[in-house]
Each structure stands twice: as structure tokens, then as C-alpha cells.
Short mmCIF file of N, CA and C in Angstrom, two decimals:
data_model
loop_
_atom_site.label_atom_id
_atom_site.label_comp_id
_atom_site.label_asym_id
_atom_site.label_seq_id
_atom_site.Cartn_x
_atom_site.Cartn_y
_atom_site.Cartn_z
N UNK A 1 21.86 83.10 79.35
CA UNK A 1 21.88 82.90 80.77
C UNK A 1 23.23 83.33 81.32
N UNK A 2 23.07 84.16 82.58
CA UNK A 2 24.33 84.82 82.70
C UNK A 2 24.87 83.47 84.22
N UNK A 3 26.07 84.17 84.69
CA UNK A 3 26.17 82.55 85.81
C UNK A 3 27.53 83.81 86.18
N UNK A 4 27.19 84.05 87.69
CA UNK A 4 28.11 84.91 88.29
C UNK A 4 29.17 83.82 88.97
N UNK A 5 30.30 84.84 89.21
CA UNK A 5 31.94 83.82 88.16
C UNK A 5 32.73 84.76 89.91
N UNK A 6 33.11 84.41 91.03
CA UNK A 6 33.66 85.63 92.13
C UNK A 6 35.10 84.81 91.47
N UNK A 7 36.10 86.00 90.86
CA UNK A 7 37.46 85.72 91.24
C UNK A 7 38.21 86.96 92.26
N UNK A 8 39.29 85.62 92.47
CA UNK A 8 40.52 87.02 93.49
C UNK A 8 41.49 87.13 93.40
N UNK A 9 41.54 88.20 93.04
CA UNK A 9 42.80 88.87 92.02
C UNK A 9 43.75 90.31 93.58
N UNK A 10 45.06 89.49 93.66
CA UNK A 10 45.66 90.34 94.62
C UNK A 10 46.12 91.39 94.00
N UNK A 11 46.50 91.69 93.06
CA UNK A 11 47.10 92.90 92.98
C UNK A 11 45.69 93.90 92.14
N UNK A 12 45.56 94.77 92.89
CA UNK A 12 45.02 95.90 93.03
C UNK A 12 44.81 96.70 92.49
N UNK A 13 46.44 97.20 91.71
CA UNK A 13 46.71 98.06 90.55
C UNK A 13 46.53 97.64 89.47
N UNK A 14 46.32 96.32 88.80
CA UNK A 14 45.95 95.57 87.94
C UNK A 14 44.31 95.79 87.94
N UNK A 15 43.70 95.56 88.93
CA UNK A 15 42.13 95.81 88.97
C UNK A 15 41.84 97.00 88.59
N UNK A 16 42.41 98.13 89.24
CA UNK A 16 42.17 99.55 88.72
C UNK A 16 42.38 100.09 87.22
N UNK A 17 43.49 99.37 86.81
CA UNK A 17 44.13 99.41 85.51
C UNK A 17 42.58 98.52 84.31
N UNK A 18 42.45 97.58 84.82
CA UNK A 18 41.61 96.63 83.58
C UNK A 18 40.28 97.84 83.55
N UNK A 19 40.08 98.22 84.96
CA UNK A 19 38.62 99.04 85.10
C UNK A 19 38.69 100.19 84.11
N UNK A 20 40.01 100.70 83.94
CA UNK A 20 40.08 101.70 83.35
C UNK A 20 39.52 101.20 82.11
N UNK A 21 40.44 100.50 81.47
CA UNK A 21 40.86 100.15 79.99
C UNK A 21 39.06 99.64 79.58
N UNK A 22 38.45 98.87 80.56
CA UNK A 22 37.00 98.52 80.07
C UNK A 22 36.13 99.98 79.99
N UNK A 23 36.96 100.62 80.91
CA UNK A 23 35.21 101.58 80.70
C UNK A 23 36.05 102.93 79.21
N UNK A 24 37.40 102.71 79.01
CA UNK A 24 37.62 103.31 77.52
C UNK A 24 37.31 102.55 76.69
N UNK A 25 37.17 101.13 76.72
CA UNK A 25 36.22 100.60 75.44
C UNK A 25 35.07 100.67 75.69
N UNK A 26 34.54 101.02 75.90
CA UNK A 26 32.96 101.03 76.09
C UNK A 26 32.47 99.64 76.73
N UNK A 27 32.86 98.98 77.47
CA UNK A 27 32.55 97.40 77.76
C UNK A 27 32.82 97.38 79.53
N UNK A 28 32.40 95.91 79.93
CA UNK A 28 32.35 95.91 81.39
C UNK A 28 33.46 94.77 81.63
N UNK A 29 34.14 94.85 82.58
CA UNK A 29 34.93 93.88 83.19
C UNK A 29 34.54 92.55 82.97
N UNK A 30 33.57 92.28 83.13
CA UNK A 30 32.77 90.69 83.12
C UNK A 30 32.80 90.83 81.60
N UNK A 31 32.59 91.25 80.44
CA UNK A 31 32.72 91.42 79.32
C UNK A 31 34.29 90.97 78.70
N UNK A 32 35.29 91.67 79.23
CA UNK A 32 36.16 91.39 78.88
C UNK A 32 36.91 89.87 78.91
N UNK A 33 36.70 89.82 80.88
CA UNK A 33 37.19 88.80 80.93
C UNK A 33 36.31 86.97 80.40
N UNK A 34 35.04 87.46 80.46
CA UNK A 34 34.41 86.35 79.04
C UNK A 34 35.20 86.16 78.05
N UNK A 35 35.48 87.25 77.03
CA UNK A 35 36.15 87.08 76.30
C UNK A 35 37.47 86.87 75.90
N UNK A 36 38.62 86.69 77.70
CA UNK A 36 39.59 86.38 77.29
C UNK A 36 39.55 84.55 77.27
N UNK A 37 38.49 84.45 78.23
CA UNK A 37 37.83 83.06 78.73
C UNK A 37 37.79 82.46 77.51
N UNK A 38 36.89 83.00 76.61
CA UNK A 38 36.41 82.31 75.16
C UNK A 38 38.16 82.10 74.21
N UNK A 39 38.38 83.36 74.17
CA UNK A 39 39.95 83.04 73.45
C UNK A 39 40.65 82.29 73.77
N UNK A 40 40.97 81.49 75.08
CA UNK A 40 41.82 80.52 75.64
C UNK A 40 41.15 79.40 75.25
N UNK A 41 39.74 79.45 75.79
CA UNK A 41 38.67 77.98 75.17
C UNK A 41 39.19 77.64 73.46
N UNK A 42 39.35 78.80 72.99
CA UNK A 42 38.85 78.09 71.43
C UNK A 42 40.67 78.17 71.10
N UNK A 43 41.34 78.79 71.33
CA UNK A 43 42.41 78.32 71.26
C UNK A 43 43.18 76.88 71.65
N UNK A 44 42.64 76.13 72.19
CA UNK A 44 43.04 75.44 73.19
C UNK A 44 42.71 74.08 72.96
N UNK A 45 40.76 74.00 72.78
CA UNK A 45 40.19 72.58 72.77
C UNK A 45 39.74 72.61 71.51
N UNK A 46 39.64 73.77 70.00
CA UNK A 46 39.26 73.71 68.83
C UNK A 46 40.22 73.65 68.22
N UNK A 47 40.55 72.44 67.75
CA UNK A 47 41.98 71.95 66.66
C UNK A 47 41.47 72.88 65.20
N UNK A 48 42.22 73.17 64.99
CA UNK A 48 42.75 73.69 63.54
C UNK A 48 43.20 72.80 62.46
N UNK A 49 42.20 72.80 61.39
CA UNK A 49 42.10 71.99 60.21
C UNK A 49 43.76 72.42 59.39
N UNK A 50 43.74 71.24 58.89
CA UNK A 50 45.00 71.38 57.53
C UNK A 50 44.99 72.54 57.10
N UNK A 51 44.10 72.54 56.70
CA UNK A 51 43.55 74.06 55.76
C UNK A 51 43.54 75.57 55.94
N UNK A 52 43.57 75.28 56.98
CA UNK A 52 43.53 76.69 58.23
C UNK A 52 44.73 76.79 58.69
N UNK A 53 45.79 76.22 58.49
CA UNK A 53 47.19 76.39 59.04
C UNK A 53 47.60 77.26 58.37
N UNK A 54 48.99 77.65 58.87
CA UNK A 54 49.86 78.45 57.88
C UNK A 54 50.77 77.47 57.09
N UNK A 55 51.27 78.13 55.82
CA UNK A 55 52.22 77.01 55.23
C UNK A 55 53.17 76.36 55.57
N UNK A 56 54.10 77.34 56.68
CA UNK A 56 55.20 77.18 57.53
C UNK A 56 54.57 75.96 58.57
N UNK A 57 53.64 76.20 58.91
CA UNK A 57 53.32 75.34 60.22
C UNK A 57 52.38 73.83 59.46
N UNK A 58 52.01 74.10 57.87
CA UNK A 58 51.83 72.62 57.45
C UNK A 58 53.17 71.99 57.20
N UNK A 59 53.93 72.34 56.45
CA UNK A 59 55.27 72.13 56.35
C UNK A 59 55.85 71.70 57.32
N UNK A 60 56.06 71.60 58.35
CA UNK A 60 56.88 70.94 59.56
C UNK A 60 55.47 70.12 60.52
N UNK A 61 54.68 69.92 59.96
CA UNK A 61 53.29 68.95 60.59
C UNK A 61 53.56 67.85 60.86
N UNK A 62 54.01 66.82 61.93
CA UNK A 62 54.49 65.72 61.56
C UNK A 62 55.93 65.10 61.76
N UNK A 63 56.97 66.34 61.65
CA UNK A 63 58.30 66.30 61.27
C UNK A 63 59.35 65.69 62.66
N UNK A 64 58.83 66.00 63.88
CA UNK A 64 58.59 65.52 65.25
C UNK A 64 58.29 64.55 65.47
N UNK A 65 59.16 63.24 65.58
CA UNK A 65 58.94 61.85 66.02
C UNK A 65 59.48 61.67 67.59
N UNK A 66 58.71 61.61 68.46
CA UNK A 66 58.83 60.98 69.57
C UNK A 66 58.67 59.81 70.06
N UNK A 67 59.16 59.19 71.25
CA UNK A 67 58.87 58.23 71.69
C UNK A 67 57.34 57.90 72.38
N UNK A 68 56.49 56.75 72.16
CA UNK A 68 55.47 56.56 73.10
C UNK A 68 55.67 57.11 74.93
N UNK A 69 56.53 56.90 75.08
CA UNK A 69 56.43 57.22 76.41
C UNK A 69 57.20 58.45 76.87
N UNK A 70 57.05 59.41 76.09
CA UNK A 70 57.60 60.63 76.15
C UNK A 70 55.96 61.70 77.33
N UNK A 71 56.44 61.94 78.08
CA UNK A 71 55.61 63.30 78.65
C UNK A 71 55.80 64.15 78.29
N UNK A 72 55.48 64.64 77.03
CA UNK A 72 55.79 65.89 76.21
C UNK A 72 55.28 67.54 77.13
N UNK A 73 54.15 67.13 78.26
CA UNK A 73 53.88 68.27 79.21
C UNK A 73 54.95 68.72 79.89
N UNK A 74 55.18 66.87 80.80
CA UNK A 74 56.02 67.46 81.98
C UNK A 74 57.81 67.56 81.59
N UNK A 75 58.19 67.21 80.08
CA UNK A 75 59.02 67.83 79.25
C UNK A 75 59.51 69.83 79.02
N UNK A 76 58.15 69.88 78.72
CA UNK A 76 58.33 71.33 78.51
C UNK A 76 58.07 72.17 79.77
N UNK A 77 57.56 71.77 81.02
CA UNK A 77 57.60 72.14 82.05
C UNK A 77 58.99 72.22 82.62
N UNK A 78 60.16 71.18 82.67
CA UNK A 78 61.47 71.09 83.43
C UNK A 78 62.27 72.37 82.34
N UNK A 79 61.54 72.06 80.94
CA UNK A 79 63.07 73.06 80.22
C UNK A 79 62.15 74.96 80.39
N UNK A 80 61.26 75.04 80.90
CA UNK A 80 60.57 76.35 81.30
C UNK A 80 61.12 76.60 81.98
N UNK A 81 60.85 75.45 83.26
CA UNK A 81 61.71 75.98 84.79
C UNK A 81 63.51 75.99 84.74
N UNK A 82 64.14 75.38 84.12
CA UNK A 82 65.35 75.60 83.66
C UNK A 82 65.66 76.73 82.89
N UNK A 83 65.32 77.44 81.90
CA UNK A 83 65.24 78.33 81.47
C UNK A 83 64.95 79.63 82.42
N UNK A 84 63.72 79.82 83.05
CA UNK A 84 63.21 80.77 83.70
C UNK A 84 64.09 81.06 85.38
N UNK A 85 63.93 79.50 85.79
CA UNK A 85 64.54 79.44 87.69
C UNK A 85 65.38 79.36 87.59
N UNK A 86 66.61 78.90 86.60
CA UNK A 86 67.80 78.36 87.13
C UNK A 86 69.16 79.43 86.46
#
């Protein structure tokens, strides 16, 4: 079942640019962007087993003790915008 999706995208040259790049893969815009859709989904809300890690990233699993009342979001949000705005 397909389910039509209107986004709006201002820049222009970006639209012309993706149009290109879909019709050299052989695929359609709505194609692509499904599939960047799906890559963010499963990146995102499908946790990754022990097993499936890398060694480096089992190895430091854990190693990170914070406080309960830490906002670990709006944490990495102030040192982004510090980094990036300031």
C-alpha cells in the first residue's frame, strides 16, 4: 500500500540535483527518499544486540556512569550549539 507523503523542500538546486542522481540510478525520488526514511527508522528505534557490535564499541559498553538526573539530550544539544554557534 503506497500513502502519498507532500514535502517542502526550499532549495531548488538540491531538488534538481536528487532528480538527477535518481533517474542515474535507475530509481524514483519517492524511492529514494523511502529509503533514506527506512535507514534512519532502523538505525534509530532497532537496538543492536551484543553480538552485532563491534569489539571497540563492546569494550567501552557500559564504561559511562552518569547521574539519574542527567539530560543526556539536552546535554549534547548545549555542547553542539557551543561548538557549532559560539
Amino acid at each position: 500500500m503506497s500513502t502519498k507523503l507532500t514535502l517542502t523542500i526550499k532549495d531548488k538546486d538540491i531538488i534538481k540535483k536528487m532528480k538527477e542522481f535518481a533517474k542515474e540510478q535507475n530509481r524514483s525520488l519517492s524511492d529514494l527518499v523511502e529509503n533514506y526514511f527506512k535507514s534512519v527508522a532502523k538505525s534509530k528505534f532497532e537496538i543492536k544486540k551484543d553480538d552485532e557490535l563491534p569489539p571497540i564499541t563492546k569494550s567501552l559498553k557500559g564504561s559511562l556512569k552518569l547521574p539519574d538526573n542527567v539530560d543526556y539530550k539536552e546535554a549534547r544539544y548545549k555542547w553542539l550549539e557551543e561548538k557549532y554557534l559560539k
